XYZ file of C-alpha atoms in Angstrom:
433
model
C 23.631 -33.906 0.434
C 20.421 -34.867 2.235
C 18.997 -35.926 5.547
C 16.152 -38.292 6.454
C 12.739 -37.233 7.607
C 12.775 -35.814 11.166
C 10.252 -35.892 13.962
C 9.095 -32.432 12.992
C 8.610 -33.331 9.326
C 4.878 -32.952 9.427
C 5.170 -29.442 10.861
C 7.796 -28.654 8.309
C 5.341 -29.712 5.584
C 2.745 -27.317 6.982
C 5.284 -24.448 7.114
C 6.464 -24.983 3.606
C 2.848 -25.125 2.395
C 2.207 -21.750 3.991
C -0.237 -23.058 6.615
C 1.744 -21.923 9.619
C 2.604 -18.446 10.926
C 5.500 -16.864 9.061
C 7.310 -16.717 12.377
C 7.851 -20.486 12.257
C 9.275 -20.086 8.740
C 11.736 -17.577 10.152
C 12.800 -19.950 12.934
C 13.913 -22.488 10.337
C 15.932 -19.993 8.328
C 17.486 -18.211 11.325
C 18.526 -21.485 13.067
C 19.080 -24.124 10.337
C 21.413 -26.222 12.491
C 18.393 -27.093 14.697
C 16.227 -27.892 11.686
C 18.129 -30.731 10.084
C 21.244 -29.057 8.810
C 23.623 -30.259 11.583
C 22.504 -33.888 11.138
C 22.971 -33.529 7.414
C 26.505 -32.182 7.489
C 28.018 -33.751 10.638
C 29.664 -36.582 8.756
C 31.468 -34.188 6.474
C 32.175 -31.338 8.903
C 32.847 -32.499 12.441
C 32.603 -28.909 13.787
C 29.282 -28.117 12.056
C 27.463 -27.630 15.380
C 29.857 -24.805 16.232
C 29.386 -22.900 13.021
C 28.343 -19.245 13.249
C 26.011 -18.636 10.310
C 25.157 -15.163 9.031
C 21.894 -15.344 7.255
C 22.100 -13.317 4.007
C 18.975 -14.145 2.023
C 15.863 -16.248 2.053
C 13.558 -17.367 -0.745
C 10.276 -19.054 -0.092
C 8.250 -20.849 -2.793
C 4.879 -21.963 -1.328
C 4.201 -25.683 -1.628
C 7.744 -26.154 -2.997
C 10.623 -25.117 -0.847
C 12.405 -22.655 1.417
C 15.953 -21.761 0.459
C 18.360 -19.802 2.667
C 21.837 -18.518 1.984
C 24.511 -17.977 4.643
C 28.053 -16.868 5.221
C 29.935 -19.269 7.447
C 31.634 -17.041 10.060
C 32.983 -19.842 12.242
C 34.169 -23.424 11.985
C 34.735 -24.157 8.270
C 35.010 -20.432 7.369
C 38.455 -20.564 5.878
C 38.419 -21.663 2.276
C 42.045 -22.793 2.201
C 42.521 -21.363 -1.327
C 42.824 -17.688 -0.574
C 39.187 -17.132 0.242
C 38.202 -15.295 3.417
C 34.980 -17.111 4.114
C 32.859 -19.909 2.762
C 29.172 -19.720 1.946
C 26.344 -22.107 2.441
C 23.068 -22.728 0.567
C 20.313 -24.792 2.192
C 16.938 -25.846 0.878
C 14.000 -27.465 2.724
C 11.677 -29.048 0.165
C 7.944 -29.665 0.712
C 6.711 -33.281 0.402
C 9.812 -34.759 -1.211
C 11.076 -38.293 -0.908
C 12.491 -38.623 2.673
C 16.082 -38.790 1.448
C 15.925 -35.350 -0.174
C 13.999 -33.320 2.404
C 16.999 -31.067 3.135
C 19.750 -30.337 0.663
C 22.904 -28.254 1.281
C 25.895 -27.009 -0.672
C 29.025 -25.351 0.767
C 31.011 -23.093 -1.524
C 32.631 -23.511 -3.916
C 30.591 -26.649 -4.691
C 27.956 -26.345 -7.371
C 27.204 -29.452 -9.540
C 25.304 -27.291 -12.029
C 28.213 -24.849 -12.423
C 31.449 -26.811 -11.730
C 33.541 -23.939 -13.025
C 33.075 -22.124 -9.766
C 35.597 -24.402 -8.016
C 38.254 -23.452 -10.622
C 37.409 -19.740 -10.367
C 38.078 -19.773 -6.612
C 41.596 -21.198 -7.119
C 44.175 -18.393 -7.027
C 46.487 -19.924 -9.569
C 43.765 -20.459 -12.122
C 42.335 -17.022 -11.652
C 45.722 -15.365 -12.168
C 46.219 -17.414 -15.332
C 42.881 -16.147 -16.619
C 43.792 -12.504 -15.839
C 47.148 -12.849 -17.608
C 45.602 -14.564 -20.625
C 42.958 -11.799 -20.909
C 45.295 -8.842 -20.334
C 48.431 -10.114 -22.005
C 50.616 -9.151 -19.024
C 51.605 -10.236 -15.534
C 49.034 -8.840 -13.120
C 49.583 -10.522 -9.759
C 51.436 -13.032 -7.704
C 49.131 -15.977 -7.163
C 50.133 -16.678 -3.548
C 49.195 -13.094 -2.552
C 45.771 -12.999 -4.165
C 42.799 -12.923 -1.797
C 39.494 -14.235 -3.094
C 36.122 -13.493 -1.469
C 32.598 -14.539 -2.284
C 30.068 -11.778 -2.779
C 27.191 -13.980 -4.050
C 26.843 -17.720 -3.872
C 23.650 -19.024 -5.618
C 24.184 -22.604 -6.665
C 22.581 -23.363 -10.051
C 21.930 -19.681 -10.687
C 24.773 -17.122 -10.288
C 28.025 -16.550 -8.465
C 30.035 -13.336 -7.945
C 33.626 -13.302 -6.578
C 36.066 -10.523 -5.920
C 39.814 -11.003 -6.057
C 42.147 -8.572 -4.275
C 45.448 -8.488 -6.216
C 48.811 -7.838 -4.637
C 48.928 -4.285 -6.010
C 45.617 -3.381 -4.366
C 43.470 -3.696 -7.489
C 40.251 -5.602 -7.338
C 38.711 -7.806 -10.091
C 35.105 -8.995 -10.010
C 34.360 -12.374 -11.431
C 30.773 -13.268 -12.465
C 29.433 -16.541 -13.779
C 25.760 -17.609 -14.161
C 23.572 -20.147 -15.713
C 22.506 -17.853 -18.548
C 26.119 -17.115 -19.594
C 25.232 -13.487 -19.572
C 28.882 -12.407 -19.404
C 29.301 -13.439 -23.023
C 26.826 -10.681 -23.894
C 27.781 -8.117 -21.197
C 31.426 -7.808 -22.059
C 30.993 -6.799 -25.768
C 28.061 -4.566 -24.829
C 30.311 -2.724 -22.358
C 32.784 -2.052 -25.168
C 30.058 -0.621 -27.388
C 28.560 1.540 -24.604
C 31.961 2.904 -23.648
C 32.211 4.527 -27.047
C 28.547 5.634 -26.956
C 28.703 7.412 -23.578
C 32.064 9.004 -24.052
C 30.737 10.884 -27.030
C 27.184 11.613 -25.893
C 27.365 11.950 -22.139
C 30.688 13.328 -20.807
C 31.354 12.319 -17.260
C 29.681 8.957 -17.672
C 31.483 5.610 -18.196
C 30.618 1.940 -18.120
C 32.205 -0.812 -16.024
C 35.539 -1.758 -17.607
C 35.753 -5.425 -18.483
C 38.953 -7.437 -18.155
C 37.406 -9.847 -20.612
C 35.377 -12.997 -21.006
C 36.705 -16.498 -20.286
C 34.641 -18.865 -22.408
C 35.895 -22.097 -20.861
C 34.733 -20.897 -17.459
C 31.621 -19.058 -18.658
C 32.872 -16.085 -16.631
C 33.197 -12.400 -17.143
C 35.879 -10.460 -15.334
C 35.623 -6.742 -14.485
C 38.034 -4.199 -13.046
C 36.964 -2.466 -9.880
C 35.699 1.117 -10.331
C 36.022 3.961 -7.792
C 32.899 5.505 -6.263
C 29.926 4.536 -4.110
C 26.550 3.242 -5.246
C 23.981 5.923 -5.947
C 21.772 4.257 -3.342
C 24.316 5.045 -0.645
C 25.028 8.457 -2.077
C 21.353 9.343 -1.854
C 21.364 8.320 1.823
C 24.486 10.184 2.905
C 24.933 12.999 0.354
C 21.535 14.709 0.321
C 22.856 18.059 -1.008
C 24.525 16.384 -4.008
C 21.576 14.112 -4.864
C 19.916 16.348 -7.564
C 23.125 16.664 -9.569
C 23.798 12.917 -9.356
C 20.242 12.103 -10.399
C 20.414 14.509 -13.309
C 23.483 12.726 -14.549
C 21.798 9.395 -14.110
C 18.921 10.659 -16.277
C 21.342 11.873 -18.970
C 23.065 8.538 -18.996
C 19.892 6.600 -19.495
C 18.693 8.948 -22.236
C 22.023 8.521 -24.058
C 21.546 4.776 -23.991
C 17.999 4.978 -25.282
C 18.782 7.474 -28.060
C 22.197 6.476 -29.265
C 22.275 5.441 -32.957
C 25.156 3.064 -32.053
C 22.759 0.801 -30.198
C 19.710 1.036 -32.374
C 21.020 -0.816 -35.403
C 22.695 -4.104 -36.170
C 25.947 -4.659 -34.260
C 27.844 -7.850 -33.333
C 27.852 -6.834 -29.642
C 24.040 -6.801 -29.629
C 23.407 -10.080 -31.364
C 22.879 -12.023 -28.172
C 20.623 -9.738 -26.156
C 16.971 -10.635 -25.806
C 13.746 -8.654 -25.543
C 11.790 -7.645 -22.472
C 8.122 -6.546 -22.500
C 5.648 -5.178 -19.989
C 3.701 -8.483 -20.090
C 6.835 -10.454 -19.205
C 7.462 -8.056 -16.338
C 3.882 -8.506 -15.042
C 4.293 -12.292 -15.107
C 7.558 -11.995 -13.268
C 5.963 -9.707 -10.663
C 3.228 -12.265 -10.008
C 5.746 -15.018 -9.629
C 7.806 -12.961 -7.233
C 4.822 -12.378 -4.988
C 3.628 -15.993 -4.646
C 4.787 -16.185 -0.986
C 2.914 -13.001 -0.126
C -0.290 -14.517 -1.507
C 0.310 -17.663 0.613
C 1.442 -16.020 3.883
C -0.592 -12.803 3.822
C -3.755 -13.653 1.897
C -5.457 -10.188 2.165
C -2.261 -8.378 1.072
C -1.761 -11.020 -1.603
C -5.181 -10.331 -3.094
C -4.355 -6.654 -3.296
C -0.959 -7.466 -4.889
C -2.563 -9.640 -7.620
C -5.349 -7.110 -8.260
C -2.915 -4.303 -8.735
C -0.823 -6.243 -11.264
C -4.013 -6.905 -13.183
C -5.046 -3.234 -13.040
C -1.639 -2.100 -14.308
C -1.661 -4.581 -17.175
C -5.207 -3.560 -18.129
C -4.192 0.053 -18.363
C -0.964 -0.670 -20.268
C -2.915 -2.751 -22.789
C -5.053 0.269 -23.583
C -1.983 2.334 -24.396
C 0.322 1.837 -27.378
C 3.884 0.972 -26.437
C 6.835 2.676 -28.101
C 9.131 0.923 -30.479
C 11.907 -0.932 -28.697
C 15.377 0.498 -28.250
C 18.413 -0.588 -26.284
C 17.618 -1.009 -22.612
C 19.964 -1.436 -19.683
C 17.514 -3.971 -18.218
C 18.532 -3.370 -14.552
C 18.858 0.348 -14.283
C 18.796 1.010 -10.525
C 20.721 2.935 -7.906
C 22.965 0.043 -6.930
C 24.156 -0.234 -10.473
C 25.343 3.332 -10.701
C 28.525 4.467 -9.032
C 29.106 8.145 -8.225
C 32.643 9.485 -7.944
C 34.080 13.017 -8.354
C 31.126 14.136 -10.467
C 31.196 11.084 -12.676
C 28.767 8.220 -13.048
C 29.857 4.650 -13.698
C 27.286 2.233 -15.124
C 27.530 -1.342 -13.800
C 25.869 -4.729 -14.469
C 25.076 -5.001 -18.129
C 24.046 -8.634 -17.842
C 20.378 -7.925 -18.469
C 20.767 -5.591 -21.464
C 17.836 -6.028 -23.756
C 15.596 -4.580 -26.437
C 12.679 -2.980 -24.686
C 10.448 0.102 -24.701
C 12.246 2.935 -22.870
C 9.519 3.083 -20.254
C 10.700 -0.163 -18.694
C 14.103 1.270 -17.669
C 12.394 4.444 -16.523
C 9.795 2.640 -14.465
C 12.389 0.490 -12.759
C 14.442 3.460 -11.764
C 11.480 5.398 -10.435
C 10.477 2.433 -8.278
C 14.012 2.056 -6.976
C 14.091 5.710 -6.052
C 10.931 5.362 -4.066
C 12.500 2.369 -2.266
C 15.543 4.357 -1.211
C 13.623 7.437 -0.127
C 11.898 7.058 3.264
C 8.145 7.250 3.074
C 7.014 10.889 3.019
C 10.558 12.057 2.142
C 11.732 13.804 -1.055
C 11.073 10.958 -3.545
C 9.113 13.344 -5.834
C 11.918 15.940 -5.871
C 14.476 13.310 -6.666
C 12.305 11.867 -9.396
C 11.972 15.404 -10.849
C 15.780 15.832 -10.919
C 16.156 12.460 -12.679
C 13.458 13.353 -15.297
C 15.087 16.784 -15.902
C 18.315 15.017 -16.730
C 16.547 12.563 -18.965
C 15.013 15.351 -20.948
C 11.854 15.903 -22.956
C 10.140 12.975 -24.777
C 6.690 11.813 -25.697
C 4.584 12.301 -22.541
C 3.116 8.813 -23.051
C 6.512 7.376 -22.234
C 6.345 8.808 -18.710
C 2.701 7.697 -18.323
C 3.724 4.113 -19.116
C 6.786 4.460 -16.921
C 4.705 5.491 -13.894
C 2.473 2.455 -14.407
C 5.437 0.154 -14.836
C 6.941 1.659 -11.695
C 4.000 0.223 -9.736
C 4.851 -3.238 -11.003
C 8.454 -2.809 -9.945
C 7.434 -1.427 -6.566
C 5.394 -4.587 -5.984
C 8.249 -6.748 -7.070
C 10.623 -4.944 -4.720
C 8.224 -5.580 -1.867
C 8.332 -9.261 -2.678
C 12.087 -9.596 -3.231
C 13.686 -7.103 -0.880
C 11.517 -7.660 2.170
C 13.145 -10.696 3.678
C 10.834 -13.379 5.066
C 13.317 -13.977 7.907
C 12.986 -10.350 9.017
C 10.905 -10.095 12.227
C 9.148 -7.094 10.706
C 8.478 -8.746 7.360
C 4.650 -8.545 7.604
C 4.660 -4.864 8.413
C 7.281 -4.081 5.727
C 5.336 -5.891 3.056
C 2.086 -4.202 3.984
C 3.798 -0.793 3.905
C 5.412 -1.330 0.554
C 2.258 -2.723 -1.056
C 0.310 0.221 0.315
C 2.926 2.595 -1.188
C 2.476 0.938 -4.561
C -1.310 1.214 -4.232
C -0.949 4.961 -3.534
C 1.339 5.331 -6.554
C -1.223 3.582 -8.784
C -3.988 5.844 -7.421
C -1.907 8.914 -8.382
C -1.765 7.741 -11.934
C -5.534 8.100 -12.091
C -6.491 4.434 -11.798
C -8.487 4.368 -8.542
């Protein structure tokens, strides 16, 4: 869906090119109905001007486009198929043909991933569950489906509340990662049960090839990120367990040799991570040039130091080992989100987790003590692994500053400066002044 060029099109071009104060960019994302969206959708949704939109996420690509994602809390919120709310994705493109300046999709529409519409239908989802489990699991008319993530052309996550109170998570993405994640979960279940008592992986319902979707049973517990915030006294024990879990993954013979479950996973390297970090920070370079120059210089400094050090041989890596992907419950740790499993040097997982810990610990708080608890659980290894991990943590800190500091936040500039400064300090502590 698209709308013609508006009177403010020239200003919009300037905003999207990064030549206007970020505050104007925020105005567009915060109030999309006044910036072309209402005109775009009024023929399809008569009540569009009364919609209450909850802004969930923004993504700005200088000289290309601004994309914003919303939950529709009013008007067309009811999905009519068992869903509690509908979601909306809107993009404003820089210098496009007039007929495609603004595009919008309302869930469950996604031309690139048409299976999403089927997955949001209660009857179809129950059929999938019964086919994968071999038993009756729910009454279709009592299933409640909610959208957790709606990213047209990229990734979608749904949660279905069954009539017995159980929850099932449904994930589908453009990379078809579920086809790899489900068998990897089965392999890791055996690995962790023998090498790391008290640790488990997310339990898959199975993989539905026709829908390119993986289905997962809900697990009890709360994310480690929340646990660290509210359960300070139990943090060291939880972090030690997290360290033991990661070491078991890195060291297990079951995931270091040929295995059908590992045939599809790729490889990640420090160089690829550096390239990804630069790409993530493009909007910082455009909107905050001085901070952007520091950002780019730091990436170069980290890469230069890593290039002078030999990397370890690759082993199995989680690929997204962070606090939100670890659930803590009754002394146990549950490992989630195996979609990015890969072959990689161990320092990549370690660096990502260290950076995530620093994110969740308020500046000046006990990040060092928590890192120490995590490393104690991980155990002894070649000291060079930790040296590389600390350097890689700087890359991940920069990427978090780019991705988790929302452009639509009124404090975005200050938050980015603070996070980039924290990464600068971390790099200085590694000895690279």
